[in-house]
mmCIF file of C-alpha atoms (C1' of nucleotides) in Angstrom:
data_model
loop_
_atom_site.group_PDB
_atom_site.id
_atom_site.type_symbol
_atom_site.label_atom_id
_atom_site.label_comp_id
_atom_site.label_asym_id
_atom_site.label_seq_id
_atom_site.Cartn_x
_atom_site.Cartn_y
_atom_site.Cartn_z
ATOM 1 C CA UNK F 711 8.524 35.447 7.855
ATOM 2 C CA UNK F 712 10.296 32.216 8.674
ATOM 3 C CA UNK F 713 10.368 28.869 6.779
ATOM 4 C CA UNK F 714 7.360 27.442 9.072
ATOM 5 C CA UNK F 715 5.114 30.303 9.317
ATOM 6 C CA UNK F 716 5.047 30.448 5.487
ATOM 7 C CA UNK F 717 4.310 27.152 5.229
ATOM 8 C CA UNK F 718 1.171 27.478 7.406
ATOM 9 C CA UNK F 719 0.374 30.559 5.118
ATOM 10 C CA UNK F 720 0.367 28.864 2.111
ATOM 11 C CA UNK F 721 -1.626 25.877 3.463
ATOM 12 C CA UNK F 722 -4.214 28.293 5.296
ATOM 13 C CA UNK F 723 -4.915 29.206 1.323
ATOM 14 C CA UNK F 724 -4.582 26.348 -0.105
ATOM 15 C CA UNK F 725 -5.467 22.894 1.856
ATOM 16 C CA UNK F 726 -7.853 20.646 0.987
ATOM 17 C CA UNK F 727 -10.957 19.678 2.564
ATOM 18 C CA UNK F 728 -10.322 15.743 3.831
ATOM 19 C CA UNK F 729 -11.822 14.303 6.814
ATOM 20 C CA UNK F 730 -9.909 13.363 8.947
ATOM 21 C CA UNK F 731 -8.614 17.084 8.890
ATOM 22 C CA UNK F 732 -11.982 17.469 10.724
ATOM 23 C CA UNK F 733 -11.312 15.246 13.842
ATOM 24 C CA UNK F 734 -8.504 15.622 16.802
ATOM 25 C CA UNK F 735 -9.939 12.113 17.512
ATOM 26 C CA UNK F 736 -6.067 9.686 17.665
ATOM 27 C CA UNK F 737 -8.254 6.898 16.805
ATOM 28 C CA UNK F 738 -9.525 8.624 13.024
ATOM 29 C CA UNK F 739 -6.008 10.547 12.365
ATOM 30 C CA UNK F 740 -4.246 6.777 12.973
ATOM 31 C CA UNK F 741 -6.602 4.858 10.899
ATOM 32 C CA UNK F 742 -6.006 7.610 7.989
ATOM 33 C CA UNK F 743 -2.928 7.834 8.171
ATOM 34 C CA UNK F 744 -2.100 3.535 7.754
ATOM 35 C CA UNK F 745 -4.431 3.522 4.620
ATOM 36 C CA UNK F 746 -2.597 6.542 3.885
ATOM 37 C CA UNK F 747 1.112 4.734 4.039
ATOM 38 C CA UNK F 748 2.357 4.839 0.194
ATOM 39 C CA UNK F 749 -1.256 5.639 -0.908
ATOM 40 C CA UNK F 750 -2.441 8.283 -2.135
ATOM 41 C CA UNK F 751 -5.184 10.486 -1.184
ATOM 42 C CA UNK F 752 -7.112 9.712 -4.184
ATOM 43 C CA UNK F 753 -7.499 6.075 -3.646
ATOM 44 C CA UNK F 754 -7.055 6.193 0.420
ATOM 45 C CA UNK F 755 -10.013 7.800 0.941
ATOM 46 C CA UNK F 756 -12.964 5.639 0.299
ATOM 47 C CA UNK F 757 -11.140 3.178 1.901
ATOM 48 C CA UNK F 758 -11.158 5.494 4.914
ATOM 49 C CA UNK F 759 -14.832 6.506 4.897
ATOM 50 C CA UNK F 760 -15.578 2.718 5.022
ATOM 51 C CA UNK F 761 -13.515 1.501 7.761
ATOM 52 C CA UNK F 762 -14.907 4.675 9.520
ATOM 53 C CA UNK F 763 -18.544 3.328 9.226
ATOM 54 C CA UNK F 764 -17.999 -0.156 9.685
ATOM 55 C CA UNK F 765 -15.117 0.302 12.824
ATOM 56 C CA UNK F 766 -16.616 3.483 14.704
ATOM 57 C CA UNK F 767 -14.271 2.766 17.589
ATOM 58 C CA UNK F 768 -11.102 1.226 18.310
ATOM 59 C CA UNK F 769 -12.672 -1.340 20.173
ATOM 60 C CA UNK F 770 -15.179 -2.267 16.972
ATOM 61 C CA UNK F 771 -12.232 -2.903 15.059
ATOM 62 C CA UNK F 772 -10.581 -5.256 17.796
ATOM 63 C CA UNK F 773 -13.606 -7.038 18.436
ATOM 64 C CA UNK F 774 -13.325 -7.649 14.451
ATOM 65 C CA UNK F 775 -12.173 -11.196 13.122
ATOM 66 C CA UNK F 776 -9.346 -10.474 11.333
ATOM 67 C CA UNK F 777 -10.401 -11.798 8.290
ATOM 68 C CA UNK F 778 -13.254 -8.794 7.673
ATOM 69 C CA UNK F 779 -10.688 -5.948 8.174
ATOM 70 C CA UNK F 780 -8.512 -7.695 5.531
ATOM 71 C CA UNK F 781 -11.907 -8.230 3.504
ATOM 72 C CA UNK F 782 -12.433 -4.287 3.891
ATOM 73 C CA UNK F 783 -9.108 -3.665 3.117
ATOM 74 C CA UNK F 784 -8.974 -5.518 -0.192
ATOM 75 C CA UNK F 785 -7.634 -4.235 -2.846
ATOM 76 C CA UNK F 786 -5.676 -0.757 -1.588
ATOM 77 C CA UNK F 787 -2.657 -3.701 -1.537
ATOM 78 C CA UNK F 788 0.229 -3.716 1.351
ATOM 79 C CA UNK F 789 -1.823 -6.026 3.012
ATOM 80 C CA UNK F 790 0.154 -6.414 6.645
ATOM 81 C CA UNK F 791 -0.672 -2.754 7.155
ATOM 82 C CA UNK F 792 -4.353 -4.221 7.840
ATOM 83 C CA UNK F 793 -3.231 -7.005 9.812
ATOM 84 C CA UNK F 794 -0.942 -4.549 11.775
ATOM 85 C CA UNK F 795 -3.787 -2.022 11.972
ATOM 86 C CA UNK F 796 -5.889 -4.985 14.030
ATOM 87 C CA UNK F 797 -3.204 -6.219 16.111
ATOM 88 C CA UNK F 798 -2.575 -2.653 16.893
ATOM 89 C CA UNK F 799 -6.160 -2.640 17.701
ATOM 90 C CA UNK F 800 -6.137 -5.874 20.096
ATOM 91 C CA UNK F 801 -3.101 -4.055 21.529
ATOM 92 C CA UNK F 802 -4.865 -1.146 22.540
ATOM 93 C CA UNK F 803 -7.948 -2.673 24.391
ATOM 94 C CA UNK F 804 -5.706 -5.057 25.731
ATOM 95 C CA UNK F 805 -3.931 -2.208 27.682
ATOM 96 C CA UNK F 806 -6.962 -0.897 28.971
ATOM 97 C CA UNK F 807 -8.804 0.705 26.072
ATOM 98 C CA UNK F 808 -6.240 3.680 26.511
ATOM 99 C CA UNK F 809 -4.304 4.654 23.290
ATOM 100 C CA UNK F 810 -0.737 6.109 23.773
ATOM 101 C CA UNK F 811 -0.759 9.667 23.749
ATOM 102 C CA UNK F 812 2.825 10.619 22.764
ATOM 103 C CA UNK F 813 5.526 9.427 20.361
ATOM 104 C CA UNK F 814 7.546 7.557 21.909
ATOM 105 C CA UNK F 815 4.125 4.856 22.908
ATOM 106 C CA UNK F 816 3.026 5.305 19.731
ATOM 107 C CA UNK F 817 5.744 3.762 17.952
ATOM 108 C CA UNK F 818 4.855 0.622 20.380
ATOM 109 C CA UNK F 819 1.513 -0.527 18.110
ATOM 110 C CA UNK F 820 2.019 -2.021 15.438
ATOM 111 C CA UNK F 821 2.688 -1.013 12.393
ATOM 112 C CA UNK F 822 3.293 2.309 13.748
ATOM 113 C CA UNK F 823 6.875 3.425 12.761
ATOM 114 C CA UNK F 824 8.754 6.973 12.555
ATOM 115 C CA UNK F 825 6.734 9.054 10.488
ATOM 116 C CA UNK F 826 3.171 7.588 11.614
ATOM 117 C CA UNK F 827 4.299 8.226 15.667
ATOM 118 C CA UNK F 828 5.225 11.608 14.802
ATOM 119 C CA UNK F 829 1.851 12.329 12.382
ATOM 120 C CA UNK F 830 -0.507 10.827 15.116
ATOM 121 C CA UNK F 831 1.589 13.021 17.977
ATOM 122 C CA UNK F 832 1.813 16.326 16.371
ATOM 123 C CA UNK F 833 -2.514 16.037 14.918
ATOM 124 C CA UNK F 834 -3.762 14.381 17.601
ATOM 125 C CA UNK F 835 -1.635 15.962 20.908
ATOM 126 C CA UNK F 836 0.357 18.811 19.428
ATOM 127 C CA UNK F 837 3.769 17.026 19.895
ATOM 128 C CA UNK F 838 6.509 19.277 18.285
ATOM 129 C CA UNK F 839 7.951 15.972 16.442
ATOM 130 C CA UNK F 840 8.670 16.341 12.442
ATOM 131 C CA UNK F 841 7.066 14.052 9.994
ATOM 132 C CA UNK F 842 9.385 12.731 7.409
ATOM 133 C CA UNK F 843 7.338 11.161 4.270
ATOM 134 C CA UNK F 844 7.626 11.363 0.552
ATOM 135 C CA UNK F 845 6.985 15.092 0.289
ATOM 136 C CA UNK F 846 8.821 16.445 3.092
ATOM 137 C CA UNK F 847 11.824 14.420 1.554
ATOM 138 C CA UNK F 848 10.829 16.373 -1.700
ATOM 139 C CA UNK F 849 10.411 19.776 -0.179
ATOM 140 C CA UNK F 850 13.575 19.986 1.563
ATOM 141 C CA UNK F 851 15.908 18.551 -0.734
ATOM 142 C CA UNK F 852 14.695 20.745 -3.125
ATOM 143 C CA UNK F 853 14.158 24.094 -1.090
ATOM 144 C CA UNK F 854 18.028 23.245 0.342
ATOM 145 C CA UNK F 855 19.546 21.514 -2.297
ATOM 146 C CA UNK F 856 20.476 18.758 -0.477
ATOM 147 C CA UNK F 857 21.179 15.788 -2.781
ATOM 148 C CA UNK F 858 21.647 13.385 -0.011
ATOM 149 C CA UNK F 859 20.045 10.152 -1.224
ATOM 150 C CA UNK F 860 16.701 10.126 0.346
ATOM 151 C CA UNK F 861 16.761 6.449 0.653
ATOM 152 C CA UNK F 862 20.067 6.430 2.259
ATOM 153 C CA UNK F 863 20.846 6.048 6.109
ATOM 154 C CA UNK F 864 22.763 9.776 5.796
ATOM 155 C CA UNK F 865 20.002 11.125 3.819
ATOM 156 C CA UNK F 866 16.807 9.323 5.938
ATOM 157 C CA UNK F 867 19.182 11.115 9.309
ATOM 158 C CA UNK F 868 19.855 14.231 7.913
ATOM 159 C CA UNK F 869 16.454 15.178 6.160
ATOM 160 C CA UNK F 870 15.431 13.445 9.781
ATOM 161 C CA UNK F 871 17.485 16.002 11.713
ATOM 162 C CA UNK F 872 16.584 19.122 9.288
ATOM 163 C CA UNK F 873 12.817 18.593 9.743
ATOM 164 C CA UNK F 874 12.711 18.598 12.990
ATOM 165 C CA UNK F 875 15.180 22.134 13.458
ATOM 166 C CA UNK F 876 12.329 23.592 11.297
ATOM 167 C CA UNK F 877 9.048 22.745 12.786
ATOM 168 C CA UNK F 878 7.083 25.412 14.797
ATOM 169 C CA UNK F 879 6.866 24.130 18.056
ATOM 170 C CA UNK F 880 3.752 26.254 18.874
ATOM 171 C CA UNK F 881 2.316 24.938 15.516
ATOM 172 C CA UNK F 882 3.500 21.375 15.353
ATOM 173 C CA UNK F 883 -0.002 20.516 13.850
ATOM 174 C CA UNK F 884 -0.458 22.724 10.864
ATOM 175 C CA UNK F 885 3.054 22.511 10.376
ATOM 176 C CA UNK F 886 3.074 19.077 9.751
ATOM 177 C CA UNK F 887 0.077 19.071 7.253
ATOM 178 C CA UNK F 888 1.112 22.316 5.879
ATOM 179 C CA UNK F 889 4.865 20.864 4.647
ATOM 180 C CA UNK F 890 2.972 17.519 3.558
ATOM 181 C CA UNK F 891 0.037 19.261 1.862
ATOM 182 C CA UNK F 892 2.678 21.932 0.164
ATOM 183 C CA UNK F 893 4.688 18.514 -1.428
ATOM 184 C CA UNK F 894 1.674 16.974 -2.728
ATOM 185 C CA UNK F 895 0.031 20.147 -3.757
ATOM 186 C CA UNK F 896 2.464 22.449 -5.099
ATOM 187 C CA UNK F 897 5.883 20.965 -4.862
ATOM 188 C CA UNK F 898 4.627 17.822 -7.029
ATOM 189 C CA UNK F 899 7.626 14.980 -8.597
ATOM 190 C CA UNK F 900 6.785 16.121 -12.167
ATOM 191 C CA UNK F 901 6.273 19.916 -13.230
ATOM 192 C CA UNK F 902 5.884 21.569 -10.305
ATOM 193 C CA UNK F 903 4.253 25.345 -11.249
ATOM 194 C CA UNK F 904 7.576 27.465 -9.961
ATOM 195 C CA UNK F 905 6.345 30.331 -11.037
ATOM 196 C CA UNK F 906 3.308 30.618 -7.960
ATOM 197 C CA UNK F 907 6.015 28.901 -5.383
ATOM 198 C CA UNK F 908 6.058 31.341 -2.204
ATOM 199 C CA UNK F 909 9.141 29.484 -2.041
ATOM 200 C CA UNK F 910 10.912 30.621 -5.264
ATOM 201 C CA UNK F 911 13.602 33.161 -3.889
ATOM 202 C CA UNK F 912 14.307 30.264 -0.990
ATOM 203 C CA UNK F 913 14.535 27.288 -3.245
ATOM 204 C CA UNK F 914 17.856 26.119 -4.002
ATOM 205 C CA UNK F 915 17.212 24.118 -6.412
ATOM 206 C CA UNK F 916 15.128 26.725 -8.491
ATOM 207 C CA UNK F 917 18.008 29.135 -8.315
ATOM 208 C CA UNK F 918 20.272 26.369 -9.428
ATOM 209 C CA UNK F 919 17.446 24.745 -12.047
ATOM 210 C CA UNK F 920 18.170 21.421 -10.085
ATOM 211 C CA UNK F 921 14.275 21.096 -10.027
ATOM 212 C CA UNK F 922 14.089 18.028 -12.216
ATOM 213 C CA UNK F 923 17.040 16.253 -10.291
ATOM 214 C CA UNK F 924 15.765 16.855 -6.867
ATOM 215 C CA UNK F 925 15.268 14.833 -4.413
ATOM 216 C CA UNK F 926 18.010 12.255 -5.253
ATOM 217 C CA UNK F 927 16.569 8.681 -4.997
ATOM 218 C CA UNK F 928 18.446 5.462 -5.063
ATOM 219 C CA UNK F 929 16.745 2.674 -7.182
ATOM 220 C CA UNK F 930 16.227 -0.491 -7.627
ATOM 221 C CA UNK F 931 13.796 -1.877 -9.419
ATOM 222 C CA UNK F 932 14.241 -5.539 -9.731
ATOM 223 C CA UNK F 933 10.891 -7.187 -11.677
ATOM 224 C CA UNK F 934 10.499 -11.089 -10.873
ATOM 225 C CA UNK F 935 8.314 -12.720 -13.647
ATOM 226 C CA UNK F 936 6.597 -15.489 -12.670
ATOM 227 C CA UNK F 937 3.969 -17.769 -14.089
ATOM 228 C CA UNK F 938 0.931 -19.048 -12.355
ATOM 229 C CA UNK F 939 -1.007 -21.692 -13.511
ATOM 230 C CA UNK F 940 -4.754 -21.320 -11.118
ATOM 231 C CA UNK F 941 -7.038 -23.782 -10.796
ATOM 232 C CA UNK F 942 -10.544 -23.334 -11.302
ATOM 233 C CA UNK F 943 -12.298 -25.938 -9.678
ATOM 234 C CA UNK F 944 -16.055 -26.172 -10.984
ATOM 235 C CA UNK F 945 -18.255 -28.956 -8.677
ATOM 236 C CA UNK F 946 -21.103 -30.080 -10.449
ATOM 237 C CA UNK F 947 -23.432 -28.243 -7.919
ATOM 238 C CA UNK F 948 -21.226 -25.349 -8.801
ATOM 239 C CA UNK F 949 -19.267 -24.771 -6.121
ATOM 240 C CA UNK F 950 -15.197 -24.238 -6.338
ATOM 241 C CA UNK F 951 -12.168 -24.863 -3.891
ATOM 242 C CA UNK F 952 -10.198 -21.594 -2.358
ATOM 243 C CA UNK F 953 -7.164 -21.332 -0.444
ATOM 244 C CA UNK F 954 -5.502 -19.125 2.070
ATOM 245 C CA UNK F 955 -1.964 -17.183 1.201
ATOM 246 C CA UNK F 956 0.773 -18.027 4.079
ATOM 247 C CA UNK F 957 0.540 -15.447 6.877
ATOM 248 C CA UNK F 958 4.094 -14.381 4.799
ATOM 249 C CA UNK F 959 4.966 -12.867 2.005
ATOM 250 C CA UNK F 960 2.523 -10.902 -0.797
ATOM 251 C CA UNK F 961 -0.984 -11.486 -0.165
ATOM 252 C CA UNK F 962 -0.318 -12.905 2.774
ATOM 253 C CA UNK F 963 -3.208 -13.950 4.471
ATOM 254 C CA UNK F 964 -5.396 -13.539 1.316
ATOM 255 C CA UNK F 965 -7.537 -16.264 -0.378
ATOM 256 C CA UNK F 966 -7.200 -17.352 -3.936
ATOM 257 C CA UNK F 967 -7.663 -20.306 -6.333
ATOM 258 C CA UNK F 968 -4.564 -23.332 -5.519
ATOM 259 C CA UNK F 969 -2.153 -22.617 -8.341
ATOM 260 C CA UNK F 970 1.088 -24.321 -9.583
ATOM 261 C CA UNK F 971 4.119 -22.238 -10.297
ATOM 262 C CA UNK F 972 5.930 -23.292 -14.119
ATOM 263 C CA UNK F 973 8.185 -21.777 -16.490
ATOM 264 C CA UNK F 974 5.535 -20.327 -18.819
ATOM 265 C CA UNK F 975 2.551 -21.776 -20.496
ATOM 266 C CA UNK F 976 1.694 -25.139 -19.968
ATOM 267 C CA UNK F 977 -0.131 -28.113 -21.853
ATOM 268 C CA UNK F 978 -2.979 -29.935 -20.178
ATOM 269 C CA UNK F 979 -0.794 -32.682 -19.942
ATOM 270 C CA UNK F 980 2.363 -31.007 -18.405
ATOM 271 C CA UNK F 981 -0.247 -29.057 -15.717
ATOM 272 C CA UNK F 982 -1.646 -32.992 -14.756
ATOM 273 C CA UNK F 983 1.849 -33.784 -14.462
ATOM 274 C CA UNK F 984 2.659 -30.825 -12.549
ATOM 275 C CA UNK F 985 -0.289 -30.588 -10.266
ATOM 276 C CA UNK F 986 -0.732 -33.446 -7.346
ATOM 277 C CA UNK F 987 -4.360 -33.823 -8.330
ATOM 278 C CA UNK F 988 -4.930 -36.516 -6.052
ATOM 279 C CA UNK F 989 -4.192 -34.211 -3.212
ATOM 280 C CA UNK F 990 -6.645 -31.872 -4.395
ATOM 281 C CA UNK F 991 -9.380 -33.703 -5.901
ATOM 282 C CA UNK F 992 -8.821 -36.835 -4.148
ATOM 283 C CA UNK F 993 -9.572 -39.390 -6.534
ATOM 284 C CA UNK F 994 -12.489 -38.030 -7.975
ATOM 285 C CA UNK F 995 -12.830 -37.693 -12.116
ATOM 286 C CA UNK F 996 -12.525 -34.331 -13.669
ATOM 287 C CA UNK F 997 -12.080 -32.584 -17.367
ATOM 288 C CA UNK F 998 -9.850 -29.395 -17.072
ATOM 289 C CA UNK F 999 -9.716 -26.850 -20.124
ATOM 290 C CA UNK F 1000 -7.726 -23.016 -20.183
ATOM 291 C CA UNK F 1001 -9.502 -20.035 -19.617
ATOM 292 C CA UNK F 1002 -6.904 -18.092 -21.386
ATOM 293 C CA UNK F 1003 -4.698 -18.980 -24.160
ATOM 294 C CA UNK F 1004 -2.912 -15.531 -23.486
ATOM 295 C CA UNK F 1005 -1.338 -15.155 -19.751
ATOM 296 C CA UNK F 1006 -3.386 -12.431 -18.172
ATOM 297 C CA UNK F 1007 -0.689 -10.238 -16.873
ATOM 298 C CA UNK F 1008 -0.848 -9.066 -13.121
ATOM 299 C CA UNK F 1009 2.074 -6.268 -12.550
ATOM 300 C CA UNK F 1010 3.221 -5.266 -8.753
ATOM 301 C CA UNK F 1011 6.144 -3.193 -8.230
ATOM 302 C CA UNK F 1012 8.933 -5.995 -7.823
ATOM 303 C CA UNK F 1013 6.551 -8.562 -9.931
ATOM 304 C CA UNK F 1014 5.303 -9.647 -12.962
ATOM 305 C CA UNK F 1015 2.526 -12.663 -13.122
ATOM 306 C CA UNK F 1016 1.285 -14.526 -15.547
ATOM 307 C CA UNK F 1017 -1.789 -16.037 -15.027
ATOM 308 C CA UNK F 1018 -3.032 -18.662 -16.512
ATOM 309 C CA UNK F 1019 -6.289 -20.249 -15.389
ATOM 310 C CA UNK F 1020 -7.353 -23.096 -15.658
ATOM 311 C CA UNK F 1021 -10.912 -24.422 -15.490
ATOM 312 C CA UNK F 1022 -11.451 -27.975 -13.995
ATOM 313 C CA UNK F 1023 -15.003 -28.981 -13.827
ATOM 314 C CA UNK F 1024 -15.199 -32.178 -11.716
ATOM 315 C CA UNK F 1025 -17.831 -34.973 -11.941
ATOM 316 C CA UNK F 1026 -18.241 -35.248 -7.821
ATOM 317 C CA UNK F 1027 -18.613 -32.824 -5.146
ATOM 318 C CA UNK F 1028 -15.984 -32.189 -3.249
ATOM 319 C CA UNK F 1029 -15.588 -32.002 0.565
ATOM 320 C CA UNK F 1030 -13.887 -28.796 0.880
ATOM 321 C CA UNK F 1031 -15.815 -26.374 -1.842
ATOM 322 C CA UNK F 1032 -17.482 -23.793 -1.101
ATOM 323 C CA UNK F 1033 -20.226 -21.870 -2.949
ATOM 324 C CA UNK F 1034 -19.269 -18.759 -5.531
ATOM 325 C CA UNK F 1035 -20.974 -16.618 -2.944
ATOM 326 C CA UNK F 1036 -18.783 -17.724 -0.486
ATOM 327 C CA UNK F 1037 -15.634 -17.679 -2.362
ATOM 328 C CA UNK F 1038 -16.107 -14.062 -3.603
ATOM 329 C CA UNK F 1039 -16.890 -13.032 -0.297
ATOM 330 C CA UNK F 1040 -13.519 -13.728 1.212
ATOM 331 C CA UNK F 1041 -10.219 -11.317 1.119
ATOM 332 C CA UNK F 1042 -9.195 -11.911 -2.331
ATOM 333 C CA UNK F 1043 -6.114 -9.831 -4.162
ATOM 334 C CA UNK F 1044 -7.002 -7.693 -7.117
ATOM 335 C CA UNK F 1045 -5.513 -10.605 -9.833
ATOM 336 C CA UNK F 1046 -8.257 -12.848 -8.132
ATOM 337 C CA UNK F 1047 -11.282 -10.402 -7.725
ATOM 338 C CA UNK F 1048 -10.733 -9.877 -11.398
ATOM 339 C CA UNK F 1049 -10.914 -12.835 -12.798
ATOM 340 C CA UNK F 1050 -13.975 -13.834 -10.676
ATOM 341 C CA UNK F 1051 -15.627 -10.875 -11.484
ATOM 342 C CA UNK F 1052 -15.160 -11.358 -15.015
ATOM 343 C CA UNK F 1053 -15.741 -15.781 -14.913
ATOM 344 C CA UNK F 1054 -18.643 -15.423 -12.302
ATOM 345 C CA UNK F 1055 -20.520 -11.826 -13.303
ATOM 346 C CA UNK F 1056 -22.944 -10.423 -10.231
ATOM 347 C CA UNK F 1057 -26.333 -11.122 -11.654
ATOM 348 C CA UNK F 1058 -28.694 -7.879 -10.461
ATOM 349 C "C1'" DA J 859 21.954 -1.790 5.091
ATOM 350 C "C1'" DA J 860 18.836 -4.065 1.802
ATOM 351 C "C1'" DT J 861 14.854 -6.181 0.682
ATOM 352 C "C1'" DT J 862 10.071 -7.042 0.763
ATOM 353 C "C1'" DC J 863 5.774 -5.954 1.035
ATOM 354 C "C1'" DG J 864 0.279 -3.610 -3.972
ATOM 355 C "C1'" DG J 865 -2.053 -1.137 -6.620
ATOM 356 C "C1'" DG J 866 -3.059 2.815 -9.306
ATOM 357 C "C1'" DG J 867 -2.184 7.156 -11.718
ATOM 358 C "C1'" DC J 868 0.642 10.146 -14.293
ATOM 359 C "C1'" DG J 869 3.848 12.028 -17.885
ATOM 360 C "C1'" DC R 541 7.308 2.013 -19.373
ATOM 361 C "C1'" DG R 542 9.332 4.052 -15.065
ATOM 362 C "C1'" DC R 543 8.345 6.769 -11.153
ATOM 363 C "C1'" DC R 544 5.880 7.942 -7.060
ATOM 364 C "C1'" DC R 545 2.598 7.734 -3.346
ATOM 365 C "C1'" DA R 546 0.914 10.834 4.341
ATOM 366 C "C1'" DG R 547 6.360 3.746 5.211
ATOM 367 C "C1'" DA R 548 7.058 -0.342 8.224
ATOM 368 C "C1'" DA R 549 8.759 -4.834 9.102
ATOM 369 C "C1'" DT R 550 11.864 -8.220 8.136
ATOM 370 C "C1'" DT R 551 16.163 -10.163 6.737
#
DNA sequence: AATTCGGGGCG
DNA sequence: CGCCCAGAATT
């Protein structure tokens, strides 16, 4: 039996039941397989079943404002992948409700790059193209004991060039999911169970116990710590002030309390100093104390925050506020929906 | 060719 | 605490 056709075996036995494994629709397999991007299964998939019900069609999700996919998508983080996923959208209807049907148009929307062309070609039209994600990069380095960087140009070409000699081009389809499935399944980062791998006599490095060093990843992991100081802007009516991220950079496009960046914590004094209240409050007369003596610490992959927040109740209303209703119903990032959640509880 | 985009789960 | 996840866009 050849490399492919043992795949399929194995994932005949042993795939899961997810569902957009139930649909040939391009529409369903794209929208699963953005949330999917660098998410995993786990926490992908409610997000799927919602954007499912609330966006039946392609042309639900265009019609959208922008701001409700983001709201939708809050919290599953990589936030352009939404705003691609509705510009895609736009893109499609704009071109005459038709959605591309091969590869090479695929990787036109965007958002759409190498991997999620070849996924959408291969489930949705049986295109012979080879995905390359996380666990096919796993699989083969490890089956061939290739120790190419994976994040390299050689490796992302060669691993690239190797999938696609080994896909079943009557099966492009299972093959895919089988070779994904198989890396998150069975061939898994940490402790993968050898001993039940159909691929045991095959795998390089098993036969060479290079298990634990396969695949080869370059890293860099640089951690930015920063210090946010938010303001918490209490009305007497009870209303507060939000503001929109720039359409760049994290959270971009997300609302949040106006904050001022420092060095660390701050004294009332040094955040009056800091802050250009005027701008903000205009004039009007306000008392400001800290929520939290300790910075409540917000950790992304390349950053650290500490938050402070600060809690300004003001003796006017203000022009721009906006109820707590309101506030908490706009795209907010997981650091904001926290500390709303836990300042402003849902009453029942 | 590198960096920048989140958030959560796991050992 | 570091690594990884059905990666893509930007610099």
């Amino acid at each position: 039996m050849n490399f492919s056709n043992k795949l399929i075996s194995w994932y005949q036995l042993h795939k899961r039941d997810l569902p957009w494994r139930h649909t040939s629709d391009p529409y369903f397999i794209w929208l699963s397989e953005i949330i999917l991007q660098q998410t995993r299964v786990n926490q992908g998939l409610p997000y799927y079943l919602r954007f499912v019900e609330a966006f039946p069609s392609v042309q639900d999700l265009a019609a959208a404002p922008q701001e409700d996919v983001l709201k939708l998508w809050q919290g599953l983080g990589y936030y352009s992948r939404a705003r691609n996923l509705h510009t895609a959208a736009v893109q499609v209807v704009d071109n005459g409700d038709t959605f591309p049907n091969n590869y090479k148009e695929l990787l036109k929307l965007k958002g759409i790059g190498d991997y999620t062309a070849a996924a959408i070609a291969s489930f949705a039209y049986n295109e012979p193209v080879a995905v390359v994600d996380g666990n096919v990069y796993r699989v083969l380095s490890r089956i061939f004991g290739i120790s190419t960087p994976i994040n390299s140009t050689d490796g992302i070409k060669e691993f690239k060039k190797l999938a696609q000699e080994l896909i079943d081009p009557k099966h492009p389809a299972s093959h895919n999911q089988a070779i994904m499935e198989f890396g998150a399944m069975q061939c898994v980062p940490k402790n993968p169970d050898c001993n039940i791998c159909p691929f045991q006599k095959d795998c390089v490095a098993f036969q060479d116990e290079r298990i634990t060093e396969l695949p080869v990843k370059i890293k860099k992991t640089k951690v930015l710590n920063l210090h946010h100081h938010y303001m918490v802007t209490v009305t007497p009516s009870g209303k507060t002030i939000l503001q929109e991220r720039p359409q760049s950079g994290i959270w971009a496009g997300l609302y949040e309390f106006p904050f001022v960046e420092a060095k660390g914590a701050l004294l009332p004094s040094e955040l009056t100093t800091a802050v250009d209240y005027e701008n903000v409050y205009s004039g009007v007369r306000f008392r400001e104390s800290v929520f939290n003596q300790e910075p409540i610490i917000h950790k992304l992959s390349h950053r650290k925050i500490h938050a402070y927040f600060w809690i300004i109740h003001t003796e006017s209303e203000l022009e721009n506020a906006i109820t707590i209703e309101g506030a908490r119903s706009k795209p907010l990032h997981v650091l904001m929906e926290r500390f709303m959640t836990q300042f402003w509880p849902l009453k029942s």
